[in-house]
Amino acid sequence: MPDLRIQGVTMDYGPVRAVDSVSLDFRDGELTALLGPSGCGKTTLLRMIAGLEAPSRGKITLDGADITALPAHKRKFGMVFQNFALFPHLSVAENVAYALAIGGMGKPERAKRAAELLDMVQLADFGDRRIGALSGGQKQRVAIARALAQNPSVFLLDEPMSALDAKLREEMQVELRLLQQRLGITTIVVTHDQREAMTMADRVVVMSKGRAEQVGPPQDIYHRPANAFVADFIGRTNFWDARVEGGTLRMGDLRLTVSPAAEFMDGSAVRAAIRPEMTSFDQPMPEENRVPARVTFVRDIGSTRDIHIDTPFGPMVVEYALGESNALFKVGQEIDVHLPATAIKVFPAAAEAA
Amino acid sequence: MSAPDADLARTFEGRPGRVGLSLQGVLRGLMMALVCLICVVPFGLILAVSLGHKVEGAAWVWGFEFSNYTRFFVGALWPEQWSDLYLQKLEYSLYYAVIAAVLAVLTAFPFTWFLTRLPRAAQARWLIFLLSTLSLSEVFVVMGWDILLSNKSGLPMVLRELGITDWAKGNGIFDWARANGLANPRDFKFKTSVFATVLTMAYLVWPYAVILLYPPLSRLDHSMVEAARTMGARPMQVMRTVILPTVRLPLIGATLLLFVLLLGVYVAVSVFADPAQQTIAISIYDEVRGATLNAPFGAAQSVILLLTAGAFLLLGQLILNRRAP
């Protein structure tokens, strides 16, 4: 039975609907990432789970008990804020022990527990420091330790890496995931960084315009996007417009086969998509789904090479990983590109990316 | 670059620098002169006058004696007789100013806190309203409170007509008010009283308190409040353990500033304070422009008041420095 469940949760700010009837189950011990662009409602959803906002409609339950109207101080879900929200007037150890002091724990016990938590986040010798004397990464560790001090049933993190530099962010993603797995605590992370979500999450909830567009494991979301928005938001995708003709795609004189066949009525306008790394110039190339193209730009960034091409139905990017191909490409070069039938995804034209 | 070229370059580099420096020097000198003219010269004059002495039946003459200062601390008849009359006045100055400053900050704090939670447009409207109230002179404000607290037509009359006075007589509240100088045998009375004096003084500086507290409270990171809530803190616990400690320095600073401002309040004290409980500000006016006309002694009292304010500000600075993280 899932520990935390939200059913039909909606949040309206006047005429603006920030969260639109979202229903999700957060499984015990799993890390779920709420992923989406800015303003998609993911932080509002997290704040409703924390009890910092009351939903306009819907229900939030924890172990079957309705906690929708329960204020934040009674839910006691550990939460890490985007800017860490550490108390500048308290030392590191006092910050970590804050929840315990509020809970009435004696001074020696909470000092011991704070020391354990600081040790857990590798800040054992930092207890007496002022918050202002810490780096961004250290502040984040203190915020994590503080949120975990009260042994919360649910651990919430609102864009926890956004204040860190790129290198530290990657290190902390792995570190946080390992810590979460060690503690086995139900965790919800809000992020707009799909790489962060893919690194840490057991399940990803892709959100757009207040709705949950797709829920699933990261690899499922990447390889089997439910709609054009998800395909566009997660990873890079080449999109083009087409019409369906007998399960295949028709773009002017060109026809592409799709496997499985596109299940749309003949003549339907659709949006087709393919990942850059799924397309190739490799020889020998099958006759099927071979498209003439011209190289317009080559971008070599070391680990990967992007070859930008013009096709009869629009521009595309073909990606090669390091060592995958030694072929040389020149701007203006005429070349055929292969779009494998199994790699092409077809979405209704109406469900275009936001 | 050849050696002559380098010399030439240094010569040209030097010229604008010298011109810039001299212009800067002139501006700096002008600024210093202005500061001297505005602040130091008047204070110097007051200090000089305070060392002069009054000539009975005439004005006063320059001198270099400390009799005005000794009179302040031990009385005019010392060593035959000791009097702490002016020390008492100073004590009342400090007493009223401390209570009114604390009262103003204590009442302005929750108001400002809720003000910062309002939408931006509403905040702006409130701030404009508060700033506009600062245009009211002390005389005008005191006149309003004078009417409001007057024994025949003000609050005592309202309390009497509403039956609250009779009700208070039946349960001991009236006796308590009488014991504290807030009632005569028949009615509540607020003039003259410490209560009315302090209330009016607090009202006078209340908009300043809001304006002083607004920037730190509006800058307060609200996510700290939310973080405390997620850790089990109730609203009052959040206030006690997070908000107040975070803004304690601005709170102390605002209280100090209002305290210094209130040391010089004249009209409110002259209207609402009992004659035996009046302040140095009243005494200074009496000496300089009023009945006693002893400018050197008035100047000496001004210097002592100024030094007292300075001492409190220094003390506040020490406290702030010690508590600053």
XYZ file of C-alpha atoms in Angstrom:
679
model
C 0.000 0.000 0.000
C 1.464 3.391 -0.898
C 2.337 5.616 2.026
C 1.509 8.934 0.451
C -1.314 9.433 -2.024
C -2.700 12.533 -3.654
C -6.054 12.354 -5.385
C -7.400 14.969 -7.787
C -5.395 17.741 -6.157
C -6.086 21.118 -7.721
C -4.739 24.536 -6.815
C -6.264 27.765 -8.094
C -4.755 31.205 -7.511
C -7.713 33.340 -8.512
C -8.298 32.679 -12.200
C -4.949 30.885 -12.605
C -4.926 27.104 -12.187
C -1.453 26.201 -10.910
C -2.136 22.492 -10.352
C -4.837 20.727 -12.316
C -6.347 17.585 -10.811
C -3.144 15.653 -10.155
C -3.383 12.135 -8.718
C -0.218 10.313 -7.712
C 0.906 7.506 -5.451
C 4.297 7.883 -3.792
C 5.577 4.438 -2.960
C 7.250 3.694 0.332
C 11.011 4.232 0.189
C 11.010 5.464 -3.398
C 12.484 8.684 -4.710
C 10.064 10.476 -7.010
C 11.106 13.484 -9.057
C 8.542 16.122 -10.010
C 10.039 17.373 -13.247
C 8.883 20.187 -15.454
C 9.607 23.654 -16.744
C 9.254 26.779 -14.601
C 5.646 27.548 -13.723
C 4.366 24.023 -14.398
C 3.038 23.670 -10.818
C 5.610 21.230 -9.422
C 6.660 23.433 -6.484
C 3.034 24.257 -5.678
C 2.294 20.523 -5.612
C 5.244 19.920 -3.263
C 4.126 22.772 -1.005
C 0.637 21.263 -0.810
C 2.172 17.934 0.177
C 4.221 19.729 2.876
C 1.110 21.485 4.176
C 2.386 24.956 3.274
C -0.519 25.494 0.846
C -4.071 24.204 1.091
C -5.357 22.633 -2.131
C -8.449 24.172 -3.704
C -9.744 20.660 -4.339
C -8.588 17.088 -3.878
C -7.283 14.925 -1.107
C -3.879 14.035 0.351
C -3.609 10.878 2.441
C -0.756 9.371 4.414
C -1.089 5.710 5.287
C -4.800 6.069 4.587
C -5.318 9.031 6.930
C -6.594 12.230 5.334
C -3.990 14.943 5.967
C -5.334 17.511 3.485
C -6.258 20.013 6.192
C -3.391 19.151 8.539
C -1.078 22.172 9.009
C 2.609 21.879 8.143
C 3.782 21.850 11.754
C 1.661 18.763 12.444
C 2.724 16.886 9.286
C 6.419 17.269 10.107
C 7.597 16.249 6.641
C 11.296 17.082 6.393
C 11.767 19.697 3.708
C 14.836 21.155 2.029
C 14.168 24.538 0.443
C 15.609 25.909 -2.760
C 17.662 28.522 -0.874
C 18.145 26.088 2.065
C 16.362 28.522 4.471
C 18.922 27.968 7.226
C 18.618 30.128 10.329
C 21.491 32.631 10.321
C 21.196 33.351 14.046
C 21.892 29.706 14.973
C 25.045 27.642 14.624
C 25.181 24.635 12.303
C 24.461 22.197 15.150
C 21.625 24.379 16.474
C 20.097 24.492 13.002
C 20.204 20.710 12.757
C 18.761 20.323 16.251
C 16.016 22.923 15.724
C 13.210 20.418 15.104
C 14.322 18.409 18.132
C 14.345 21.512 20.351
C 10.840 22.389 19.141
C 9.799 18.802 19.873
C 10.985 19.196 23.465
C 14.029 16.910 23.364
C 16.604 17.622 26.086
C 19.781 19.488 25.243
C 22.278 16.585 25.638
C 20.118 14.230 23.531
C 19.627 16.711 20.748
C 23.324 17.634 20.718
C 24.101 13.927 20.312
C 21.537 13.507 17.528
C 22.781 16.656 15.749
C 26.331 15.304 15.890
C 25.142 11.992 14.367
C 23.318 13.772 11.565
C 26.249 16.073 10.838
C 28.494 13.031 10.737
C 26.065 11.415 8.281
C 26.352 14.385 5.913
C 30.136 14.542 6.412
C 30.135 17.762 8.408
C 31.166 16.277 11.749
C 33.532 19.139 12.621
C 31.244 21.951 11.549
C 28.751 21.986 14.434
C 29.977 25.231 15.998
C 30.266 27.211 12.771
C 27.979 30.046 11.800
C 25.797 29.503 8.730
C 27.411 32.479 6.996
C 30.784 30.728 7.153
C 29.628 27.752 5.029
C 29.929 27.147 1.294
C 26.868 26.382 -0.853
C 27.488 22.629 -0.752
C 27.961 22.661 3.021
C 24.767 24.655 3.468
C 22.911 22.073 1.456
C 24.231 19.254 3.623
C 23.178 21.141 6.756
C 19.706 21.673 5.256
C 19.450 17.939 4.525
C 20.612 16.986 8.025
C 18.158 19.478 9.554
C 15.247 18.131 7.530
C 16.075 14.546 8.527
C 16.497 15.325 12.235
C 12.881 14.594 13.129
C 12.875 11.238 11.265
C 10.209 12.412 8.820
C 7.923 9.923 7.119
C 8.306 11.874 3.868
C 11.360 13.840 2.743
C 10.690 16.760 0.404
C 13.280 18.677 -1.578
C 12.449 21.798 -3.587
C 15.045 22.333 -6.327
C 17.803 21.366 -3.860
C 20.645 21.673 -6.353
C 19.738 24.924 -8.048
C 21.992 27.047 -5.824
C 25.049 24.869 -6.498
C 27.578 25.055 -9.314
C 27.451 22.421 -12.059
C 30.260 20.203 -10.726
C 29.040 20.210 -7.129
C 25.493 19.615 -8.338
C 26.488 16.355 -10.022
C 28.374 15.165 -6.940
C 25.489 16.053 -4.641
C 22.954 14.285 -6.876
C 24.799 11.004 -6.421
C 25.432 11.658 -2.729
C 21.803 12.516 -2.029
C 20.594 9.442 -3.887
C 22.950 7.181 -1.918
C 21.807 8.759 1.351
C 18.150 8.326 0.410
C 18.705 4.684 -0.487
C 20.560 4.096 2.771
C 17.743 5.639 4.825
C 14.961 4.107 2.679
C 12.824 7.198 3.152
C 9.987 8.173 0.812
C 11.396 11.174 -1.001
C 9.971 13.726 -3.428
C 12.340 16.018 -5.304
C 11.214 18.984 -7.366
C 13.519 19.803 -10.249
C 13.500 21.380 -13.667
C 16.732 19.579 -14.548
C 15.944 16.343 -16.373
C 19.515 15.099 -15.853
C 19.043 15.507 -12.097
C 15.731 13.653 -12.229
C 17.214 10.845 -14.331
C 20.203 10.523 -11.961
C 18.288 10.334 -8.722
C 14.724 9.194 -9.247
C 13.077 5.793 -9.124
C 10.097 7.424 -10.786
C 9.701 10.670 -12.647
C 6.511 12.727 -12.853
C 6.740 15.026 -15.861
C 4.516 18.038 -15.335
C 3.266 20.729 -17.678
C 0.684 23.459 -17.159
C -0.327 22.030 -13.795
C -0.905 18.514 -15.094
C 1.067 15.303 -14.690
C 1.852 14.436 -18.312
C 3.588 11.124 -17.636
C 4.628 9.082 -14.622
C 7.175 6.296 -14.819
C 10.757 5.146 -14.394
C 13.309 7.504 -15.991
C 14.241 5.123 -18.817
C 10.584 4.538 -19.697
C 9.980 8.260 -19.841
C 13.012 8.744 -22.052
C 12.412 5.886 -24.453
C 8.616 5.818 -24.439
C 7.423 9.403 -24.013
C 3.653 9.610 -23.702
C 3.327 12.769 -25.766
C 5.241 15.375 -27.726
C 5.743 17.557 -24.642
C 7.470 14.773 -22.711
C 9.545 13.807 -25.747
C 10.630 17.398 -26.134
C 11.257 18.110 -22.452
C 13.187 14.930 -21.669
C 16.371 14.799 -23.689
C 16.738 16.150 -27.206
C 14.313 15.300 -29.976
C 13.983 16.028 -33.680
C 10.367 16.888 -34.504
C 8.613 17.207 -37.846
C 5.046 17.381 -39.119
C 3.578 14.559 -41.174
C 0.326 12.945 -42.290
C -0.577 9.329 -41.680
C -1.079 7.102 -44.686
C -1.737 3.419 -44.085
C 0.198 3.376 -40.813
C 3.187 5.131 -42.389
C 4.185 8.792 -42.379
C 3.854 10.903 -45.502
C 5.810 14.178 -45.883
C 5.271 15.414 -49.451
C 6.861 12.812 -51.744
C 8.652 11.080 -48.905
C 7.249 8.192 -46.920
C 8.624 6.774 -43.677
C 7.593 3.480 -42.140
C 6.970 3.374 -38.427
C 7.087 0.323 -36.183
C 4.658 -0.323 -34.636
C 2.494 1.262 -37.326
C 1.014 4.685 -36.535
C -2.487 4.078 -35.176
C -4.141 7.137 -36.638
C -6.805 7.567 -39.274
C -5.459 8.094 -42.793
C -4.854 11.770 -43.471
C -4.447 12.680 -39.781
C -1.941 15.436 -39.086
C 0.689 14.145 -36.666
C 3.920 15.241 -35.020
C 6.725 12.738 -35.535
C 9.819 12.583 -33.365
C 13.171 10.812 -33.224
C 16.090 11.124 -30.795
C 19.346 12.486 -32.315
C 21.304 9.455 -31.117
C 18.846 7.068 -32.862
C 19.452 8.534 -36.323
C 22.591 7.611 -38.238
C 24.638 7.965 -41.389
C 26.149 4.503 -40.900
C 26.808 2.314 -43.944
C 25.550 -0.063 -45.134
C 22.243 1.771 -44.847
C 18.895 0.001 -45.457
C 16.749 1.400 -48.281
C 13.794 1.824 -45.946
C 13.535 5.219 -44.160
C 16.569 6.596 -45.981
C 16.270 10.368 -46.312
C 18.475 12.687 -48.371
C 20.078 15.483 -46.328
C 22.723 18.198 -46.417
C 25.125 18.944 -43.562
C 24.678 22.521 -42.283
C 26.801 22.561 -39.125
C 29.097 20.251 -37.164
C 29.456 20.682 -33.413
C 32.174 18.632 -31.712
C 32.038 18.891 -27.906
C 34.458 16.065 -27.095
C 32.211 13.388 -25.651
C 29.676 13.746 -28.475
C 29.479 15.134 -31.978
C 26.320 16.806 -33.304
C 25.815 16.922 -37.051
C 23.116 19.417 -38.011
C 21.393 18.567 -41.282
C 18.641 19.875 -43.536
C 16.133 17.267 -44.718
C 13.162 17.706 -47.087
C 10.886 17.909 -44.020
C 12.989 20.200 -41.829
C 16.244 20.519 -39.882
C 17.531 17.679 -37.688
C 20.414 16.844 -35.427
C 22.284 13.535 -35.572
C 24.363 12.674 -32.513
C 27.399 10.423 -32.366
C 29.019 9.461 -29.093
C 32.819 9.542 -28.828
C 34.303 6.630 -30.772
C 30.997 5.660 -32.341
C 31.941 6.912 -35.795
C 35.149 8.143 -37.306
C 33.460 9.550 -40.388
C 34.294 13.131 -41.302
C 31.457 15.519 -42.067
C 31.776 18.793 -43.920
C 29.313 21.641 -44.113
C 27.458 21.445 -47.411
C 28.070 17.711 -47.796
C 25.142 15.801 -49.382
C 24.443 12.653 -47.396
C 21.649 10.150 -46.695
C 20.391 9.773 -43.143
C 18.631 6.710 -41.762
C 15.639 7.092 -39.437
C 14.965 3.595 -37.969
C 11.247 2.733 -38.020
C 11.333 1.527 -34.398
C 12.890 4.806 -33.193
C 10.228 7.086 -34.676
C 7.490 8.160 -32.260
C 4.232 9.566 -33.530
C 2.052 11.961 -31.523
C -1.174 13.733 -32.336
C -0.472 17.162 -33.795
C -2.738 18.747 -31.151
C -0.574 17.478 -28.286
C 2.378 19.470 -29.510
C 5.080 20.508 -27.129
C 4.221 23.519 -25.019
C 58.144 52.015 -25.569
C 61.370 54.065 -25.445
C 62.491 55.794 -22.249
C 61.502 59.351 -23.386
C 58.081 58.040 -24.496
C 57.588 56.414 -21.131
C 58.500 59.668 -19.374
C 56.061 61.549 -21.578
C 53.333 59.007 -20.810
C 53.985 59.324 -17.073
C 53.804 63.102 -17.395
C 50.395 62.956 -19.062
C 49.176 60.233 -16.693
C 50.157 62.450 -13.807
C 48.328 65.557 -14.990
C 44.717 64.382 -14.904
C 45.448 62.626 -11.612
C 46.638 65.865 -10.003
C 43.684 67.827 -11.392
C 41.229 65.124 -10.221
C 42.806 64.975 -6.800
C 42.727 68.738 -6.244
C 39.071 68.946 -7.341
C 38.292 66.052 -5.026
C 40.185 67.845 -2.282
C 38.201 71.048 -2.801
C 34.912 69.118 -2.747
C 35.985 67.270 0.378
C 36.922 70.564 2.020
C 33.575 72.087 1.092
C 31.743 69.092 2.511
C 33.704 69.312 5.739
C 32.970 73.039 5.989
C 29.266 72.360 5.443
C 29.217 69.666 8.131
C 31.016 72.047 10.492
C 28.574 74.814 9.739
C 25.499 72.630 10.208
C 26.561 70.433 13.129
C 29.730 71.483 14.845
C 29.250 75.274 14.976
C 25.803 75.200 16.662
C 27.004 72.568 19.113
C 30.173 74.566 19.775
C 28.086 77.663 20.447
C 25.833 75.793 22.868
C 28.894 74.410 24.617
C 30.416 77.897 24.829
C 27.188 79.419 26.138
C 26.901 76.657 28.753
C 30.218 77.836 30.217
C 28.978 81.436 30.571
C 26.915 82.814 33.457
C 23.663 84.640 33.935
C 23.698 88.197 35.209
C 20.688 88.866 37.414
C 18.429 91.472 35.865
C 20.334 91.263 32.578
C 21.022 88.518 30.014
C 24.213 86.503 30.360
C 27.920 86.948 29.699
C 30.580 84.694 28.210
C 32.788 82.907 30.684
C 34.572 79.686 31.473
C 32.983 78.157 34.492
C 31.276 74.845 35.244
C 28.720 76.180 37.718
C 25.828 75.369 35.333
C 26.945 71.765 35.210
C 27.398 71.463 38.965
C 23.968 73.072 39.403
C 22.475 70.349 37.184
C 23.897 67.531 39.289
C 23.793 68.941 42.824
C 21.555 72.059 42.706
C 22.218 75.816 42.892
C 22.600 75.873 46.697
C 25.267 73.206 46.930
C 27.294 72.597 49.128
C 24.844 74.008 51.739
C 21.948 72.111 50.255
C 21.776 69.283 47.716
C 19.028 69.070 45.110
C 18.457 66.397 42.463
C 15.675 68.324 40.728
C 17.362 68.302 37.303
C 18.555 64.744 37.665
C 14.894 63.857 38.234
C 13.964 65.735 35.075
C 16.641 63.799 33.204
C 15.297 60.604 34.729
C 11.796 61.451 33.492
C 13.204 62.252 30.045
C 14.809 58.820 29.929
C 11.806 57.088 31.503
C 9.258 58.485 29.034
C 11.558 58.025 26.063
C 12.423 54.404 26.911
C 8.816 53.342 27.551
C 7.419 55.199 24.531
C 10.166 53.889 22.209
C 9.654 50.298 23.380
C 5.861 50.671 23.158
C 6.093 52.108 19.650
C 8.389 49.310 18.442
C 6.364 46.577 20.167
C 3.110 47.735 18.572
C 4.675 48.613 15.213
C 6.341 45.198 14.904
C 3.199 43.031 14.462
C 1.617 45.698 12.265
C 4.694 45.846 10.032
C 4.920 42.060 9.941
C 1.360 41.788 8.621
C 1.990 44.755 6.319
C 4.861 42.899 4.652
C 2.535 39.927 4.068
C 0.101 42.078 2.066
C 0.209 42.368 -1.737
C 2.715 44.952 -2.994
C 0.068 47.493 -3.990
C -1.571 47.377 -0.549
C 1.842 47.739 1.111
C 2.572 50.830 -0.981
C -0.800 52.379 -0.043
C -0.173 51.808 3.662
C 3.351 53.199 3.484
C 2.169 56.335 1.676
C -0.519 56.794 4.331
C 2.017 56.381 7.136
C 4.475 58.753 5.496
C 1.731 61.322 5.069
C 0.945 61.163 8.807
C 4.515 62.320 9.438
C 3.531 65.676 7.960
C 1.352 66.312 11.036
C 3.201 68.529 13.485
C 3.669 67.500 17.108
C 1.322 70.328 18.121
C -1.445 69.006 15.885
C -1.051 65.416 17.097
C -0.998 66.468 20.747
C -4.097 68.601 20.189
C -5.912 65.538 18.860
C -4.866 63.397 21.811
C -5.687 66.270 24.169
C -9.287 66.176 22.954
C -9.354 62.389 22.953
C -8.141 62.120 26.533
C -9.757 65.249 27.967
C -11.594 64.553 31.200
C -14.937 66.097 30.240
C -15.371 65.277 26.567
C -12.881 62.545 25.785
C -12.318 58.918 26.698
C -13.326 59.349 30.393
C -16.702 60.696 29.234
C -17.133 57.791 26.795
C -16.297 55.292 29.536
C -18.757 56.991 31.891
C -21.583 57.123 29.319
C -21.068 53.495 28.351
C -21.303 52.462 31.989
C -17.782 51.099 32.001
C -16.753 53.485 34.809
C -19.525 52.151 37.083
C -18.662 48.592 36.111
C -14.957 49.268 36.896
C -15.926 50.711 40.294
C -17.639 47.432 41.151
C -14.717 45.110 40.484
C -11.624 46.920 41.765
C -10.320 48.134 38.392
C -11.297 51.714 39.242
C -9.450 51.528 42.573
C -6.366 50.266 40.762
C -6.672 53.150 38.272
C -6.967 55.649 41.132
C -3.938 54.230 42.852
C -2.012 54.698 39.612
C -3.188 58.252 38.989
C -5.604 57.331 36.193
C -8.827 58.280 38.004
C -10.212 60.906 40.360
C -12.863 59.964 42.949
C -15.648 60.128 40.332
C -14.211 59.343 36.903
C -11.316 57.984 34.989
C -8.860 60.754 34.128
C -5.892 60.563 31.807
C -4.702 64.174 32.023
C -2.227 64.569 33.492
C -0.637 61.116 33.652
C 2.405 59.120 32.647
C 0.005 56.915 30.665
C -1.207 59.805 28.469
C 2.326 61.202 28.075
C 3.850 57.912 27.027
C 0.893 56.991 24.805
C 1.093 60.268 22.903
C 4.873 60.067 22.600
C 4.614 56.502 21.289
C 1.976 57.637 18.805
C 4.255 60.470 17.638
C 7.049 58.091 16.626
C 4.918 55.098 15.621
C 5.100 55.808 11.863
C 8.884 56.061 12.174
C 8.890 52.682 13.911
C 6.955 51.118 11.024
C 9.202 52.729 8.430
C 12.330 51.578 10.274
C 11.075 48.007 10.670
C 9.612 47.674 7.180
C 12.897 47.083 5.259
C 14.264 44.280 7.495
C 10.886 42.575 7.788
C 10.136 42.771 4.072
C 13.609 41.369 3.337
C 13.153 38.514 5.806
C 13.386 35.225 3.945
C 9.894 33.779 4.292
C 11.179 30.291 3.509
C 12.815 30.325 6.986
C 9.345 30.676 8.479
C 8.093 27.826 6.315
C 11.127 25.692 7.173
C 10.396 26.172 10.871
C 6.755 25.215 10.291
C 7.752 21.987 8.523
C 9.904 21.195 11.555
C 6.947 21.322 13.913
C 7.045 24.951 15.087
C 3.687 26.586 15.812
C 3.154 30.193 14.661
C 4.156 31.707 18.020
C 7.185 29.408 18.227
C 8.196 30.541 14.744
C 7.884 34.152 15.901
C 9.934 33.501 19.056
C 12.612 31.222 17.633
C 13.042 32.460 14.066
C 11.572 35.870 13.259
C 12.452 37.833 16.396
C 16.048 36.546 16.648
C 16.586 37.209 12.943
C 15.447 40.841 13.162
C 16.700 41.560 16.692
C 19.398 43.955 15.468
C 16.960 46.155 13.487
C 14.598 46.012 16.475
C 17.282 47.263 18.860
C 18.414 49.861 16.328
C 14.873 51.175 15.791
C 14.252 51.360 19.546
C 17.476 53.311 20.066
C 16.711 55.757 17.296
C 13.180 56.407 18.541
C 14.475 56.737 22.091
C 16.899 59.479 21.032
C 14.164 61.180 19.021
C 11.818 61.087 22.020
C 14.318 62.622 24.438
C 13.580 66.004 22.891
C 9.756 65.817 22.806
C 8.338 69.051 24.166
C 4.640 69.623 23.429
C 3.357 66.178 24.463
C 5.181 66.356 27.790
C 4.093 69.936 28.498
C 0.432 69.015 27.891
C 0.173 65.518 29.393
C 2.869 65.207 32.063
C 2.322 66.281 35.630
C 4.338 69.466 36.387
C 6.370 67.515 38.922
C 7.164 64.864 36.308
C 8.348 67.002 33.426
C 11.479 66.546 31.411
C 14.753 68.246 30.577
C 13.311 69.398 27.221
C 10.708 71.504 29.100
C 13.354 72.823 31.450
C 15.648 73.809 28.561
C 12.821 75.758 26.926
C 12.027 77.517 30.215
C 15.660 78.542 30.592
C 16.161 79.697 27.023
C 12.787 81.216 26.114
C 10.490 80.701 29.066
C 10.061 82.071 32.581
C 13.534 81.643 34.077
C 15.637 82.966 31.164
C 19.006 81.480 32.007
C 20.526 80.605 28.650
C 23.851 79.254 30.005
C 22.035 76.825 32.295
C 19.667 75.875 29.460
C 22.696 75.275 27.231
C 24.338 73.140 29.939
C 21.182 71.019 30.168
C 21.188 70.655 26.357
C 24.783 69.452 26.415
C 23.995 66.943 29.156
C 20.943 65.688 27.240
C 23.020 65.361 24.102
C 25.769 63.480 25.922
C 23.177 61.205 27.522
C 21.710 60.406 24.089
C 25.230 59.807 22.784
C 26.006 57.494 25.692
C 22.874 55.444 25.021
C 23.691 55.249 21.312
C 27.210 54.095 22.155
C 25.824 51.479 24.517
C 23.429 50.337 21.794
C 26.283 50.160 19.319
C 28.257 47.988 21.741
C 25.276 45.669 22.197
C 24.688 45.484 18.444
C 28.351 44.752 17.760
C 28.416 42.041 20.385
C 25.273 40.377 19.053
C 26.026 40.728 15.360
C 26.781 37.295 13.874
